[in-house]
XYZ file of C-alpha atoms in Angstrom:
229
model
C -14.521 128.130 196.520
C -18.044 129.010 195.532
C -18.572 132.431 193.533
C -20.859 134.830 195.303
C -22.819 138.326 194.249
C -22.229 140.948 196.530
C -24.016 143.946 196.847
C -22.810 147.252 198.250
C -25.325 150.069 198.873
C -24.941 153.434 200.910
C -25.023 157.137 200.764
C -22.763 159.041 197.998
C -19.264 159.932 199.380
C -18.980 157.162 201.967
C -16.264 154.930 200.350
C -18.308 152.132 198.857
C -16.432 152.067 195.802
C -13.127 151.987 197.256
C -14.222 149.356 199.327
C -15.940 147.436 196.280
C -12.836 147.929 193.765
C -10.201 146.615 196.821
C -12.182 143.494 197.628
C -12.569 142.955 193.969
C -8.940 143.077 193.247
C -8.282 141.235 196.471
C -10.451 137.908 195.508
C -10.188 138.361 191.582
C -13.856 139.247 191.470
C -15.359 141.810 188.402
C -16.099 144.815 189.812
C -18.714 147.358 188.442
C -19.298 150.877 189.614
C -22.995 152.008 188.772
C -22.835 155.146 190.126
C -20.003 155.554 187.492
C -22.955 154.577 185.050
C -25.340 157.180 186.212
C -22.467 159.760 186.359
C -21.590 158.882 182.896
C -25.201 159.170 181.651
C -25.448 162.752 183.741
C -22.344 163.857 181.474
C -23.662 162.897 178.097
C -26.617 164.692 179.347
C -24.596 167.975 180.063
C -22.625 167.760 176.798
C -25.793 167.747 174.859
C -27.811 170.337 176.611
C -30.384 168.069 177.989
C -30.820 170.207 181.321
C -33.103 173.152 181.931
C -31.833 176.478 183.446
C -33.655 174.868 186.609
C -31.859 171.914 186.390
C -34.378 169.594 185.401
C -34.192 167.347 182.802
C -35.125 167.344 179.228
C -36.724 163.492 179.711
C -38.008 162.921 176.395
C -35.328 164.092 174.590
C -32.904 161.942 176.675
C -34.888 159.051 176.302
C -34.517 159.690 172.629
C -30.478 159.684 173.152
C -30.400 156.663 175.672
C -29.730 153.885 172.289
C -26.792 156.373 171.875
C -25.278 155.665 175.478
C -22.525 152.920 175.685
C -21.361 152.886 179.250
C -18.321 149.738 179.662
C -15.334 149.422 182.364
C -11.707 148.859 181.483
C -8.800 147.777 183.499
C -6.366 150.969 184.011
C -2.569 148.818 183.991
C -1.461 151.835 185.925
C -3.489 152.036 188.743
C -5.127 148.088 189.080
C -8.533 149.586 188.848
C -11.282 149.847 185.909
C -11.564 153.146 184.221
C -15.328 153.993 183.124
C -15.684 154.410 179.512
C -18.600 156.574 177.847
C -18.910 155.709 174.003
C -15.152 154.801 173.824
C -14.073 157.467 175.592
C -12.269 157.237 179.182
C -14.408 159.923 181.290
C -13.325 158.558 184.735
C -12.356 162.132 185.594
C -14.688 163.938 183.838
C -18.005 162.037 185.468
C -16.063 162.879 189.027
C -16.653 166.914 188.737
C -18.845 168.867 190.776
C -21.078 169.768 188.082
C -21.612 165.937 187.340
C -22.449 165.481 190.980
C -24.650 168.288 190.803
C -26.941 167.018 188.129
C -26.340 162.809 189.069
C -29.459 162.807 191.069
C -32.377 164.087 188.892
C -31.043 161.675 186.225
C -30.840 158.845 188.558
C -34.717 159.079 189.658
C -35.703 158.691 185.683
C -37.426 155.331 185.377
C -36.022 154.880 181.682
C -32.552 155.323 182.830
C -32.833 153.071 185.743
C -34.703 150.848 183.539
C -31.794 150.637 181.097
C -28.916 150.889 183.599
C -30.253 147.841 185.669
C -30.519 145.565 182.826
C -26.884 145.971 181.688
C -26.001 145.334 185.374
C -27.667 141.898 185.524
C -26.161 141.046 182.363
C -22.895 141.764 184.015
C -23.236 139.884 186.970
C -25.206 136.860 185.546
C -22.107 134.715 186.597
C -21.959 135.583 189.950
C -18.217 136.270 190.620
C -18.974 140.308 190.936
C -18.998 143.027 193.089
C -21.388 145.875 192.492
C -22.027 149.109 194.496
C -24.381 151.575 194.424
C -27.948 152.661 195.443
C -30.308 149.849 194.786
C -28.162 146.773 193.902
C -29.229 144.580 196.656
C -32.624 145.868 197.021
C -33.612 146.168 193.233
C -30.579 144.720 190.945
C -29.578 141.914 192.786
C -32.352 140.889 195.765
C -30.465 137.249 195.905
C -27.099 138.401 196.377
C -25.459 136.224 199.041
C -23.318 139.090 200.251
C -25.441 142.752 200.975
C -23.444 145.536 202.670
C -25.306 148.973 203.967
C -22.455 151.462 204.177
C -23.121 155.074 205.686
C -21.158 157.902 207.578
C -21.918 161.447 208.616
C -22.731 163.754 206.112
C -19.339 166.298 207.176
C -17.140 163.101 207.467
C -18.541 162.477 203.525
C -18.057 165.894 202.596
C -14.594 166.078 203.608
C -13.371 162.553 201.783
C -14.803 164.141 198.637
C -12.799 167.615 199.090
C -9.310 165.927 199.902
C -10.412 163.820 196.544
C -11.027 166.560 194.634
C -7.979 168.508 195.985
C -5.870 165.457 195.425
C -7.134 165.571 191.693
C -5.804 169.315 191.235
C -9.674 169.839 190.782
C -11.598 173.158 192.082
C -13.132 172.139 195.319
C -15.487 174.315 197.953
C -15.740 172.348 201.400
C -19.425 173.997 201.801
C -20.528 173.826 198.509
C -19.700 169.895 198.838
C -21.317 169.501 202.263
C -24.543 170.862 200.296
C -24.704 168.755 197.424
C -23.901 165.751 200.016
C -26.584 166.588 202.079
C -29.031 167.477 199.082
C -28.255 164.130 197.562
C -29.268 162.042 200.474
C -32.434 163.663 200.424
C -32.998 163.446 196.601
C -31.542 159.529 196.529
C -33.806 158.240 199.822
C -37.041 160.243 198.620
C -37.187 159.410 195.210
C -40.066 157.408 193.701
C -37.764 154.997 191.595
C -35.650 152.531 193.617
C -35.281 154.826 196.464
C -31.920 154.421 198.812
C -32.542 151.842 201.598
C -30.846 149.299 203.063
C -32.183 145.965 202.528
C -33.492 144.131 205.461
C -30.315 141.192 205.229
C -28.076 144.129 204.504
C -24.966 144.463 206.469
C -24.791 147.983 208.274
C -21.391 149.343 208.269
C -20.934 153.123 209.342
C -17.554 154.211 208.640
C -17.284 157.781 209.865
C -14.482 156.623 212.297
C -12.728 153.837 210.232
C -9.570 153.731 208.192
C -9.192 152.602 204.428
C -7.481 149.142 205.695
C -9.800 148.666 208.616
C -12.810 148.702 206.260
C -11.012 146.446 203.716
C -10.440 144.036 206.423
C -14.116 143.986 207.598
C -15.443 143.404 204.217
C -12.829 140.681 203.324
C -13.820 139.382 206.673
C -17.416 138.914 205.660
C -16.625 137.523 202.133
C -14.791 134.598 203.724
C -17.735 133.895 205.969
C -20.319 134.095 203.043
C -17.725 131.555 201.112
C -16.649 129.319 203.568
């Protein structure tokens, strides 16, 4: 069976990562969570005090720090899924906090941040056999990917999923705050100048508002087999 590149784009909290991780594990591909990479840069910037009081990024200082930011993924033997590491530290839990979620969109609009991370992502996927999810995988990172999927769901459904996820992890969560964050991220992601969120012309659209995780998993697996047959 030939190896292909799989690009999964879509809105925040619509289940892209879960779908991508499950597919990668099912077919033996490498999974790369590009959203986690931007979240890791955001966490680094928060720790270094690289945000102004109004939430804008101290861009020149962040640019100087970029060579010191190293992101990698290591398989968690207990979960069977990859965890995100920032400079050798597992930050999988920290990067999912609402604080990081509230600051990641401004980081993701910065050209030098995207350029640095896109280069890393393209290097990770140069030999194919990779599943990558994010906002611009099918349009910018891998425009020639053999399978492109654009995932969406209603804002309320996505906010509820995010709320449930945080509750399950024992982390503080307020549904209204999360819904507001989801809607703000949608606007910023689709209106930014640098690689705005959009569906690639040759991407398959999946609205999973009313789908279970097993249903999504099967839908994606069917599309994979169609492209690799």
